[in-house]
Coordinates of N, CA and C and ligand atoms in Angstrom, one line a residue:
X1 N -0.4 -11.1 39.2 CA -0.2 -10.2 38.1 C 0.3 -8.8 38.7
X2 N 1.3 -8.2 38.1 CA 1.9 -7.0 38.6 C 0.9 -5.8 38.4
X3 N 1.1 -4.7 39.1 CA 0.3 -3.5 39.0 C 0.3 -3.0 37.5
X4 N 1.6 -3.0 36.9 CA 1.7 -2.5 35.6 C 0.9 -3.4 34.6
X5 N 0.9 -4.7 34.8 CA 0.2 -5.5 33.8 C -1.3 -5.4 34.0
X6 N -1.8 -5.2 35.3 CA -3.2 -5.0 35.5 C -3.6 -3.7 34.8
X7 N -2.8 -2.6 34.9 CA -3.2 -1.3 34.3 C -3.2 -1.5 32.8
X8 N -2.3 -2.3 32.2 CA -2.3 -2.6 30.7 C -3.5 -3.3 30.3
X9 N -3.9 -4.3 31.1 CA -5.1 -5.1 30.8 C -6.3 -4.2 30.8
X10 N -6.4 -3.3 31.8 CA -7.6 -2.4 31.8 C -7.6 -1.5 30.6
X11 N -6.4 -1.0 30.2 CA -6.4 -0.2 28.9 C -6.9 -1.0 27.7
X12 N -6.4 -2.3 27.6 CA -6.8 -3.1 26.5 C -8.4 -3.3 26.5
X13 N -8.9 -3.5 27.8 CA -10.3 -3.8 27.9 C -11.1 -2.5 27.4
X14 N -10.6 -1.3 27.9 CA -11.3 -0.1 27.5 C -11.2 0.0 25.9
X15 N -10.0 -0.2 25.4 CA -9.9 -0.1 23.9 C -10.8 -1.1 23.2
X16 N -10.9 -2.3 23.7 CA -11.8 -3.3 23.1 C -13.3 -2.8 23.1
X17 N -13.7 -2.1 24.2 CA -15.0 -1.6 24.3 C -15.3 -0.5 23.2
X18 N -14.2 0.3 23.0 CA -14.3 1.3 21.9 C -14.4 0.7 20.5
X19 N -13.5 -0.3 20.3 CA -13.5 -1.0 19.0 C -14.9 -1.6 18.8
X20 N -15.5 -2.2 19.8 CA -16.8 -2.8 19.7 C -17.9 -1.7 19.3
X21 N -17.7 -0.6 20.0 CA -18.7 0.5 19.7 C -18.6 1.0 18.3
X22 N -17.4 1.1 17.8 CA -17.2 1.6 16.3 C -17.8 0.5 15.4
X23 N -17.5 -0.8 15.7 CA -18.0 -1.9 14.9 C -19.5 -1.9 14.9
X24 N -20.1 -1.7 16.0 CA -21.6 -1.8 16.1 C -22.2 -0.6 15.3
X25 N -21.6 0.5 15.4 CA -22.1 1.7 14.6 C -22.1 1.4 13.1
X26 N -21.1 0.6 12.6 CA -21.0 0.4 11.2 C -22.1 -0.4 10.6
X27 N -22.9 -1.1 11.5 CA -24.0 -1.9 11.0 C -25.0 -1.0 10.3
X28 N -25.1 0.2 10.8 CA -26.1 1.2 10.1 C -25.7 1.4 8.6
X29 N -24.5 1.2 8.3 CA -24.0 1.5 6.9 C -24.1 0.3 6.0
X30 N -24.5 -0.8 6.6 CA -24.6 -2.1 5.8 C -25.9 -1.9 4.9
X31 N -25.8 -2.3 3.7 CA -27.0 -2.1 2.8 C -27.8 -3.4 2.8
X32 N -29.1 -3.4 3.2 CA -29.9 -4.6 3.3 C -30.0 -5.3 1.9
X33 N -29.9 -6.6 2.0 CA -30.0 -7.4 0.8 C -28.8 -7.5 -0.1
X34 N -27.7 -6.7 0.3 CA -26.5 -6.7 -0.6 C -25.4 -7.4 0.1
X35 N -24.3 -7.5 -0.7 CA -23.0 -8.1 -0.2 C -22.3 -7.0 0.7
X36 N -21.5 -7.5 1.6 CA -20.7 -6.6 2.4 C -19.2 -7.0 2.3
X37 N -18.3 -6.0 2.0 CA -16.9 -6.3 2.0 C -16.4 -6.2 3.4
X38 N -15.6 -7.2 3.8 CA -15.1 -7.3 5.2 C -13.6 -7.3 5.3
X39 N -13.1 -6.4 6.1 CA -11.6 -6.3 6.4 C -11.1 -7.3 7.4
X40 N -10.1 -7.0 8.1 CA -9.4 -7.9 9.0 C -9.0 -7.2 10.2
X41 N -8.8 -7.9 11.3 CA -8.2 -7.3 12.5 C -9.2 -7.4 13.7
X42 N -8.8 -7.0 14.8 CA -9.6 -7.1 16.0 C -10.8 -6.3 16.0
X43 N -10.8 -5.1 15.4 CA -12.0 -4.2 15.4 C -13.0 -4.9 14.4
X44 N -12.5 -5.4 13.3 CA -13.4 -6.1 12.3 C -14.0 -7.3 12.9
X45 N -13.2 -8.0 13.8 CA -13.8 -9.2 14.4 C -15.1 -8.9 15.2
X46 N -15.1 -7.7 15.9 CA -16.3 -7.3 16.5 C -17.4 -7.0 15.5
X47 N -17.0 -6.4 14.4 CA -18.0 -6.1 13.3 C -18.6 -7.4 12.8
X48 N -17.7 -8.4 12.5 CA -18.2 -9.7 12.0 C -19.2 -10.3 13.0
X49 N -19.0 -10.2 14.3 CA -19.9 -10.8 15.2 C -21.2 -10.0 15.2
X50 N -21.2 -8.7 15.0 CA -22.4 -7.9 14.9 C -23.2 -8.3 13.6
X51 N -22.4 -8.5 12.6 CA -23.0 -8.9 11.3 C -23.7 -10.2 11.4
X52 N -23.2 -11.1 12.2 CA -23.8 -12.4 12.5 C -25.2 -12.2 12.9
X53 N -25.4 -11.2 13.7 CA -26.8 -11.0 14.3 C -27.8 -10.5 13.2
X54 N -27.3 -10.0 12.1 CA -28.2 -9.6 11.0 C -27.9 -10.4 9.7
X55 N -27.4 -11.6 9.9 CA -27.0 -12.4 8.7 C -28.2 -12.6 7.7
X56 N -29.4 -12.7 8.2 CA -30.5 -12.9 7.3 C -30.8 -11.7 6.5
X57 N -30.2 -10.6 6.8 CA -30.6 -9.3 6.1 C -29.5 -9.0 5.1
X58 N -28.4 -9.8 4.9 CA -27.4 -9.5 3.9 C -27.3 -10.7 3.0
X59 N -26.7 -10.4 1.8 CA -26.6 -11.5 0.8 C -25.3 -12.3 1.0
X60 N -24.4 -11.9 1.9 CA -23.2 -12.6 2.1 C -22.0 -11.6 2.2
X61 N -20.8 -12.1 2.2 CA -19.6 -11.3 2.4 C -18.5 -11.6 1.4
X62 N -17.7 -10.6 1.1 CA -16.5 -10.8 0.4 C -15.4 -10.5 1.4
X63 N -14.5 -11.4 1.6 CA -13.5 -11.3 2.8 C -12.1 -10.9 2.3
X64 N -11.4 -10.3 3.3 CA -10.0 -9.9 2.9 C -8.9 -10.8 3.6
X65 N -9.3 -11.8 4.3 CA -8.3 -12.7 4.9 C -8.9 -14.1 5.2
X66 N -8.1 -15.0 5.4 CA -8.5 -16.4 5.8 C -9.2 -16.3 7.2
X67 N -8.5 -15.5 8.0 CA -9.1 -15.4 9.4 C -10.5 -14.8 9.4
X68 N -10.7 -13.7 8.7 CA -12.0 -13.1 8.6 C -13.0 -14.1 8.0
X69 N -12.6 -14.8 6.9 CA -13.5 -15.8 6.3 C -13.9 -16.8 7.3
X70 N -13.0 -17.4 8.1 CA -13.3 -18.4 9.1 C -14.4 -17.8 10.1
X71 N -14.1 -16.6 10.5 CA -15.0 -16.0 11.5 C -16.4 -15.7 10.9
X72 N -16.4 -15.3 9.6 CA -17.7 -15.0 9.0 C -18.5 -16.3 8.9
X73 N -17.8 -17.4 8.4 CA -18.5 -18.7 8.3 C -19.0 -19.1 9.7
X74 N -18.2 -18.9 10.7 CA -18.7 -19.4 12.0 C -19.8 -18.6 12.5
X75 N -20.1 -17.4 11.9 CA -21.2 -16.6 12.3 C -22.4 -16.9 11.3
X76 N -22.2 -17.9 10.5 CA -23.3 -18.3 9.6 C -23.5 -17.4 8.3
X77 N -22.4 -16.7 8.0 CA -22.4 -15.8 6.8 C -21.6 -16.5 5.7
X78 N -22.3 -16.5 4.5 CA -21.6 -17.1 3.3 C -20.5 -16.1 2.8
X79 N -19.4 -16.7 2.5 CA -18.3 -16.0 2.0 C -18.1 -16.2 0.5
X80 N -18.2 -15.2 -0.3 CA -18.2 -15.3 -1.8 C -16.8 -15.0 -2.3
X81 N -16.5 -15.7 -3.4 CA -15.2 -15.4 -4.1 C -15.3 -14.1 -4.9
X82 N -14.3 -13.3 -4.7 CA -14.4 -12.0 -5.4 C -14.5 -12.1 -6.9
X83 N -13.7 -13.0 -7.5 CA -13.8 -13.1 -8.9 C -15.2 -13.5 -9.4
X84 N -15.9 -14.3 -8.7 CA -17.3 -14.7 -9.0 C -18.2 -13.5 -8.9
X85 N -18.0 -12.7 -7.9 CA -18.8 -11.6 -7.6 C -18.7 -10.6 -8.7
X86 N -17.4 -10.3 -9.1 CA -17.1 -9.3 -10.1 C -17.6 -9.8 -11.5
X87 N -17.4 -11.0 -11.8 CA -17.8 -11.6 -13.1 C -19.3 -11.5 -13.2
X88 N -20.0 -11.7 -12.1 CA -21.5 -11.7 -12.2 C -22.0 -10.2 -12.2
X89 N -21.1 -9.3 -12.1 CA -21.6 -7.9 -12.1 C -22.3 -7.5 -10.8
X90 N -22.0 -8.2 -9.7 CA -22.7 -7.9 -8.5 C -22.1 -6.7 -7.7
X91 N -22.9 -6.0 -7.0 CA -22.4 -4.8 -6.2 C -21.8 -5.3 -4.9
X92 N -20.8 -4.5 -4.4 CA -20.4 -4.6 -3.0 C -20.5 -3.1 -2.6
X93 N -21.6 -2.7 -2.0 CA -21.8 -1.3 -1.7 C -20.9 -0.7 -0.6
X94 N -20.6 -1.6 0.3 CA -19.8 -1.1 1.5 C -18.7 -2.1 1.8
X95 N -17.5 -1.5 2.2 CA -16.4 -2.3 2.7 C -16.1 -1.7 4.1
X96 N -16.1 -2.6 5.1 CA -15.8 -2.1 6.5 C -14.5 -2.7 6.9
X97 N -13.6 -1.8 7.4 CA -12.3 -2.3 7.9 C -11.7 -1.4 8.9
X98 N -10.8 -1.8 9.7 CA -10.1 -1.0 10.7 C -8.9 -0.3 10.1
X99 N -8.1 0.3 10.9 CA -6.8 0.9 10.4 C -5.8 1.0 11.6
X100 N -4.6 1.0 11.3 CA -3.5 1.2 12.3 C -3.3 2.7 12.6
X101 N -3.5 3.5 11.6 CA -3.5 5.0 11.8 C -4.4 5.6 10.7
X102 N -5.0 6.7 11.1 CA -5.8 7.5 10.1 C -5.6 9.0 10.3
X103 N -5.4 9.7 9.2 CA -5.2 11.2 9.3 C -6.4 12.0 9.0
X104 N -6.4 13.3 9.2 CA -7.6 14.1 8.9 C -8.2 14.0 7.5
X105 N -7.3 13.6 6.6 CA -7.8 13.4 5.2 C -8.4 12.0 4.9
X106 N -8.5 11.2 6.0 CA -9.0 9.8 6.0 C -8.1 8.9 5.2
X107 N -6.8 9.3 5.1 CA -5.8 8.4 4.5 C -5.2 7.5 5.7
X108 N -4.9 6.3 5.4 CA -4.6 5.3 6.4 C -3.3 4.6 6.3
X109 N -2.8 4.1 7.4 CA -1.8 3.0 7.4 C -2.5 1.8 7.8
X110 N -2.4 0.7 7.0 CA -3.0 -0.6 7.3 C -2.0 -1.7 7.1
X111 N -2.4 -2.9 7.7 CA -1.5 -4.0 7.4 C -0.9 -4.5 8.7
X112 N -1.3 -4.0 9.9 CA -0.8 -4.5 11.1 C -1.1 -6.0 11.3
X113 N -2.2 -6.4 10.7 CA -2.5 -7.8 10.8 C -2.0 -8.6 9.5
X114 N -1.3 -7.9 8.6 CA -0.7 -8.5 7.5 C -1.6 -8.8 6.3
X115 N -2.9 -8.3 6.4 CA -3.8 -8.6 5.3 C -4.0 -7.5 4.3
X116 N -3.0 -6.6 4.2 CA -3.1 -5.4 3.5 C -3.4 -5.6 2.0
X117 N -2.9 -6.6 1.4 CA -3.1 -6.8 -0.1 C -4.5 -7.1 -0.4
X118 N -5.1 -8.1 0.3 CA -6.5 -8.5 0.0 C -7.4 -7.4 0.5
X119 N -7.0 -6.6 1.5 CA -7.8 -5.5 2.0 C -7.9 -4.4 0.9
X120 N -6.8 -4.1 0.3 CA -6.8 -3.1 -0.8 C -7.6 -3.6 -2.0
X121 N -7.5 -4.9 -2.2 CA -8.3 -5.4 -3.4 C -9.8 -5.3 -3.1
X122 N -10.2 -5.8 -1.9 CA -11.7 -5.8 -1.6 C -12.2 -4.4 -1.5
X123 N -11.4 -3.5 -0.9 CA -11.8 -2.1 -0.8 C -12.0 -1.5 -2.2
X124 N -11.1 -1.9 -3.2 CA -11.2 -1.3 -4.5 C -12.4 -1.9 -5.3
X125 N -12.8 -3.0 -4.9 CA -14.0 -3.6 -5.5 C -15.3 -3.1 -4.9
X126 N -15.2 -2.3 -3.9 CA -16.4 -1.9 -3.1 C -16.7 -0.4 -3.4
X127 N -17.9 0.0 -3.2 CA -18.3 1.4 -3.6 C -17.9 2.4 -2.5
X128 N -17.9 2.0 -1.2 CA -17.7 2.9 -0.1 C -16.9 2.2 1.0
X129 N -15.8 2.9 1.4 CA -14.9 2.4 2.5 C -15.3 3.0 3.8
X130 N -15.8 2.2 4.7 CA -16.1 2.7 6.1 C -15.1 2.2 7.0
X131 N -14.3 3.1 7.6 CA -13.2 2.7 8.5 C -13.7 2.8 9.9
X132 N -13.5 1.8 10.7 CA -13.9 1.7 12.1 C -12.7 1.7 13.0
X133 N -12.6 2.7 13.9 CA -11.4 2.8 14.7 C -11.8 3.3 16.1
X134 N -10.9 3.1 17.1 CA -11.0 3.8 18.3 C -10.1 5.1 18.2
X135 N -10.3 6.0 19.0 CA -9.7 7.4 18.8 C -8.2 7.3 18.9
X136 N -7.6 6.3 19.5 CA -6.1 6.2 19.5 C -5.5 6.1 18.1
X137 N -6.3 5.7 17.1 CA -5.7 5.5 15.8 C -5.6 6.8 15.0
X138 N -6.2 7.9 15.5 CA -6.2 9.2 14.8 C -4.8 9.9 15.0
X139 N -4.2 10.3 13.9 CA -2.9 11.0 13.9 C -3.0 12.2 13.0
X140 N -2.1 13.2 13.2 CA -2.0 14.3 12.2 C -1.2 13.8 11.0
X141 N 0.0 13.2 11.3 CA 0.9 12.7 10.2 C 1.1 11.2 10.3
X142 N 0.9 10.5 9.2 CA 1.1 9.1 9.2 C 2.5 8.7 9.4
X143 N 2.8 7.6 10.1 CA 4.2 7.1 10.1 C 4.7 6.7 11.5
X144 N 4.0 7.1 12.5 CA 4.4 6.6 13.9 C 4.3 5.1 14.0
X145 N 3.2 4.6 13.4 CA 3.0 3.1 13.3 C 3.9 2.6 12.1
X146 N 4.7 1.6 12.4 CA 5.6 1.2 11.3 C 4.8 0.7 10.0
X147 N 5.2 1.3 8.9 CA 4.5 1.0 7.6 C 4.7 -0.4 7.1
X148 N 3.6 -1.2 7.0 CA 3.8 -2.6 6.5 C 3.9 -2.5 5.0
X149 N 4.9 -3.3 4.5 CA 5.0 -3.5 3.0 C 5.1 -5.0 2.7
X150 N 4.2 -5.5 1.9 CA 4.2 -6.9 1.5 C 5.1 -7.1 0.3
X151 N 6.1 -8.0 0.5 CA 7.1 -8.2 -0.6 C 7.2 -9.7 -1.0
X152 N 7.5 -9.9 -2.3 CA 7.8 -11.2 -2.7 C 9.1 -11.6 -2.0
X153 N 9.2 -12.8 -1.5 CA 10.4 -13.2 -0.7 C 11.7 -12.9 -1.3
X154 N 11.9 -13.2 -2.6 CA 13.3 -13.0 -3.2 C 13.7 -11.5 -3.3
X155 N 12.7 -10.6 -3.1 CA 13.0 -9.2 -3.3 C 13.2 -8.5 -1.9
X156 N 13.1 -9.3 -0.8 CA 13.1 -8.7 0.5 C 14.2 -7.7 0.8
X157 N 15.5 -8.2 0.5 CA 16.7 -7.3 0.7 C 16.7 -6.1 -0.2
X158 N 16.3 -6.3 -1.4 CA 16.3 -5.2 -2.4 C 15.4 -4.1 -2.0
X159 N 14.2 -4.5 -1.6 CA 13.2 -3.5 -1.2 C 13.6 -2.9 0.1
X160 N 14.2 -3.7 1.0 CA 14.6 -3.1 2.3 C 15.7 -2.0 2.1
X161 N 16.6 -2.3 1.1 CA 17.6 -1.3 0.8 C 17.0 0.0 0.4
X162 N 16.0 -0.1 -0.5 CA 15.4 1.1 -1.0 C 14.6 1.8 0.1
X163 N 14.0 1.1 1.0 CA 13.2 1.7 2.1 C 14.2 2.5 3.0
X164 N 15.4 1.9 3.2 CA 16.4 2.6 4.0 C 16.8 3.9 3.3
X165 N 16.9 3.9 2.0 CA 17.3 5.1 1.3 C 16.2 6.1 1.4
X166 N 15.0 5.7 1.7 CA 13.9 6.7 1.9 C 13.9 7.3 3.3
X167 N 14.8 6.7 4.1 CA 14.9 7.2 5.5 C 14.2 6.3 6.5
X168 N 13.7 5.2 6.1 CA 13.0 4.2 7.0 C 13.9 3.2 7.5
X169 N 13.4 2.5 8.6 CA 14.1 1.3 9.1 C 13.3 0.1 9.0
X170 N 13.5 -0.7 7.9 CA 12.6 -1.9 7.7 C 13.1 -3.1 8.5
X171 N 12.1 -3.8 9.1 CA 12.4 -5.0 9.8 C 11.4 -6.1 9.3
X172 N 12.0 -7.2 8.9 CA 11.1 -8.3 8.4 C 10.3 -8.9 9.6
X173 N 8.9 -9.0 9.4 CA 8.1 -9.5 10.4 C 8.4 -10.9 10.7
X174 N 8.7 -11.2 12.0 CA 9.2 -12.5 12.3 C 8.2 -13.6 12.2
X175 N 8.6 -14.7 11.5 CA 7.7 -15.9 11.5 C 6.4 -15.7 10.8
X176 N 6.3 -14.7 10.0 CA 5.0 -14.3 9.4 C 5.0 -14.5 7.8
X177 N 4.1 -15.2 7.3 CA 3.9 -15.3 5.9 C 2.4 -14.9 5.6
X178 N 2.2 -14.1 4.6 CA 0.9 -13.6 4.3 C 0.0 -14.7 3.7
X179 N -1.3 -14.4 3.6 CA -2.2 -15.4 2.9 C -1.8 -15.6 1.5
X180 N -1.0 -14.7 0.9 CA -0.5 -14.8 -0.5 C 0.9 -15.4 -0.6
X181 N 1.4 -15.9 0.5 CA 2.7 -16.5 0.5 C 3.9 -15.6 0.5
X182 N 3.7 -14.3 0.9 CA 4.8 -13.3 0.8 C 5.2 -12.9 2.2
X183 N 6.2 -12.0 2.3 CA 6.7 -11.5 3.6 C 6.3 -10.1 3.8
X184 N 6.4 -9.7 5.1 CA 6.1 -8.3 5.4 C 7.3 -7.6 5.9
X185 N 7.6 -6.4 5.4 CA 8.6 -5.5 6.0 C 7.8 -4.4 6.8
X186 N 8.1 -4.3 8.1 CA 7.5 -3.2 8.9 C 8.6 -2.1 8.9
X187 N 8.2 -0.9 8.4 CA 9.1 0.2 8.2 C 8.9 1.3 9.3
X188 N 9.8 1.4 10.2 CA 9.7 2.5 11.2 C 10.5 3.7 10.7
X189 N 10.2 4.8 11.4 CA 11.0 6.0 11.2 C 10.6 6.9 10.0
X190 N 9.5 6.6 9.3 CA 9.0 7.4 8.2 C 8.0 8.4 8.7
X191 N 8.2 9.7 8.3 CA 7.2 10.7 8.6 C 6.6 11.0 7.3
X192 N 5.3 10.5 7.1 CA 4.8 10.5 5.7 C 3.9 11.7 5.5
X193 N 4.6 12.8 5.1 CA 3.8 14.0 4.9 C 3.1 14.1 3.6
X194 N 3.5 13.3 2.6 CA 2.7 13.2 1.3 C 2.4 11.8 1.1
X195 N 1.3 11.3 1.7 CA 1.0 9.8 1.6 C 0.8 9.3 0.2
X196 N 0.1 10.2 -0.6 CA -0.2 9.7 -2.0 C 1.2 9.5 -2.8
X197 N 2.1 10.4 -2.6 CA 3.4 10.3 -3.3 C 4.2 9.1 -2.8
X198 N 4.2 8.9 -1.5 CA 4.9 7.8 -0.9 C 4.3 6.5 -1.3
X199 N 3.0 6.4 -1.4 CA 2.3 5.2 -1.8 C 2.7 4.9 -3.3
X200 N 2.7 5.9 -4.1 CA 3.0 5.6 -5.5 C 4.5 5.3 -5.7
X201 N 5.4 5.9 -5.0 CA 6.8 5.6 -5.2 C 7.1 4.1 -4.8
X202 N 6.6 3.7 -3.6 CA 6.9 2.3 -3.1 C 6.2 1.3 -4.0
X203 N 5.0 1.6 -4.4 CA 4.2 0.7 -5.2 C 5.0 0.3 -6.5
X204 N 5.8 1.2 -7.0 CA 6.5 0.9 -8.3 C 7.7 0.0 -8.2
X205 N 8.2 -0.2 -7.0 CA 9.4 -1.0 -6.9 C 9.2 -2.5 -7.2
X206 N 10.0 -3.1 -8.1 CA 9.9 -4.5 -8.3 C 10.0 -5.3 -7.0
X207 N 9.0 -6.2 -6.9 CA 9.1 -7.1 -5.7 C 8.1 -6.6 -4.6
X208 N 7.6 -5.3 -4.7 CA 6.6 -4.9 -3.8 C 5.3 -5.4 -4.3
X209 N 4.5 -6.1 -3.4 CA 3.2 -6.5 -3.8 C 2.2 -5.4 -3.4
X210 N 2.3 -4.9 -2.2 CA 1.4 -3.9 -1.7 C 2.1 -3.1 -0.6
X211 N 1.9 -1.7 -0.6 CA 2.3 -0.9 0.5 C 1.1 -0.6 1.3
X212 N 1.3 -0.6 2.6 CA 0.1 -0.5 3.5 C -0.4 1.0 3.7
X213 N -0.1 1.8 2.7 CA -0.7 3.2 2.7 C -1.9 3.1 1.8
X214 N -3.0 3.6 2.4 CA -4.3 3.7 1.7 C -4.6 5.1 1.6
X215 N -3.9 5.8 0.6 CA -4.0 7.2 0.5 C -4.6 7.6 -0.9
X216 N -4.1 7.0 -1.9 CA -4.7 7.3 -3.2 C -6.2 7.0 -3.2
X217 N -6.6 6.0 -2.5 CA -8.0 5.7 -2.2 C -8.2 5.7 -0.7
X218 N -8.6 6.8 -0.2 CA -8.8 6.9 1.3 C -10.1 6.4 1.7
X219 N -10.4 6.4 3.0 CA -11.7 6.0 3.5 C -12.8 7.1 3.0
X220 N -14.0 6.7 2.9 CA -15.1 7.6 2.6 C -15.7 8.1 3.8
X221 N -15.7 7.3 4.8 CA -16.3 7.6 6.1 C -15.5 6.9 7.2
X222 N -15.3 7.6 8.3 CA -14.6 7.0 9.5 C -15.6 7.1 10.7
X223 N -15.7 6.0 11.4 CA -16.5 6.0 12.6 C -15.4 5.9 13.8
X224 N -15.3 6.9 14.5 CA -14.3 7.0 15.6 C -14.9 6.9 16.9
X225 N -14.6 5.8 17.7 CA -15.2 5.6 19.0 C -14.3 6.2 20.1
X226 N -14.8 7.0 20.9 CA -14.1 7.5 22.1 C -15.0 7.5 23.3
X227 N -14.5 7.9 24.4 CA -15.4 7.9 25.7 C -16.7 8.7 25.5
X228 N -16.6 9.7 24.6 CA -17.9 10.5 24.4 C -18.8 10.0 23.3
X229 N -18.5 8.8 22.7 CA -19.5 8.3 21.8 C -18.7 8.0 20.4
X230 N -19.6 7.7 19.4 CA -19.0 7.4 18.1 C -19.2 8.5 17.1
X231 N -18.1 9.1 16.7 CA -18.2 10.3 15.8 C -18.1 9.8 14.3
X232 N -19.0 10.3 13.5 CA -19.0 10.0 12.0 C -18.3 11.1 11.3
X233 N -17.2 10.8 10.6 CA -16.5 11.8 9.8 C -16.5 11.4 8.4
X234 N -17.2 12.2 7.5 CA -17.2 11.9 6.1 C -16.0 12.6 5.4
X235 N -15.4 12.0 4.4 CA -14.3 12.6 3.7 C -14.8 13.8 2.9
X236 N -14.0 14.9 2.9 CA -14.4 16.0 2.1 C -13.9 15.7 0.7
X237 N -14.7 16.0 -0.3 CA -14.3 15.7 -1.7 C -13.3 16.7 -2.2
Ligands
LIG301 C1 -5.0 -5.8 9.2 C2 -5.3 -4.3 9.3 C3 -6.2 -3.9 10.4 O1 -7.3 -3.2 10.0 C4 -5.4 -3.0 11.3 O2 -4.2 -3.6 11.6 C5 -6.1 -2.6 12.6 O3 -6.3 -3.7 13.4 P1 -7.0 -3.7 14.8 O4 -8.5 -3.5 14.5 O5 -6.7 -5.0 15.3 O6 -6.4 -2.6 15.6 O7 -5.0 -3.5 8.5 O8 -4.1 -6.0 8.1

C-alpha cells in the first residue's frame, strides 16, 4: 500500500470514529417506547447498530431505504410501513439522519447515498429531525457537494438542461437506480445562497421527484462530532 493510500485510510478511520460518536450521541434523543425514523448512509449505519443495543426500548423503526431496512432487521428491529403508521395515527417523535453538507441555519444537502426521496418523506412524517455529522460536513454556503436531484428517467435530459441554465453542471450518477426506480443527477458548481428558493424552484420542474436540498424543512438539532467531542446545536426558530 502506498504512503498516500495509507494516509487516506487513516483519515477514513478517523472520520468513521467521529461518525460513530455522533451516532452514539443521538441515542439520547430516541424516545423510549416510541417509533424511530431512520435515515440512510454510513453515519446512520452506526446509529442503527447503536439502536440494536436498545431495541427492547423502542417500538420499531420507519426506514428511508432498503439498505437501512435490511440493517435494522439484522439488528432485530421491526421495520414498519409508513402508510400503516400514519393511518394508525402513530407518532414518530424523532428522525435521525446524516447529511452531505449542513449550514449554520441547519439546512442541508442530502442524497449522496441516493435515498433523498424517502428521507424527505420520513423526515416530514416525524416530529423532530436530528442530524448526525462529523465536523467535515459543516459549511457556510451549501453547494460544494454536488446537489443530488432524483428524476423520472424520461425527464433526465430536460431537467439537466434546466439545471445547466441555473449555472450547474449535472452529471447522471453512473449505474445507479433509486429505490423508487428513478435516476439521480449530481449537480456541481452551484453556490446555493438561498437554499429555500433553490429548493422550491427545482421542486416545481416536471420530472423532478425530489431535490436533495432540505431547506424549507431544516434539521431541528445537529450533533456535530469533532476531535473535541460532540456538539449539540439546536435550530434557532
Ligand atoms: C443518503 C444521505 C446521507 O445522509 C448522506 O449522503 C450522508 O452520508 P454519510 O453518512 O455516509 O456521510 O443523504 O441519501
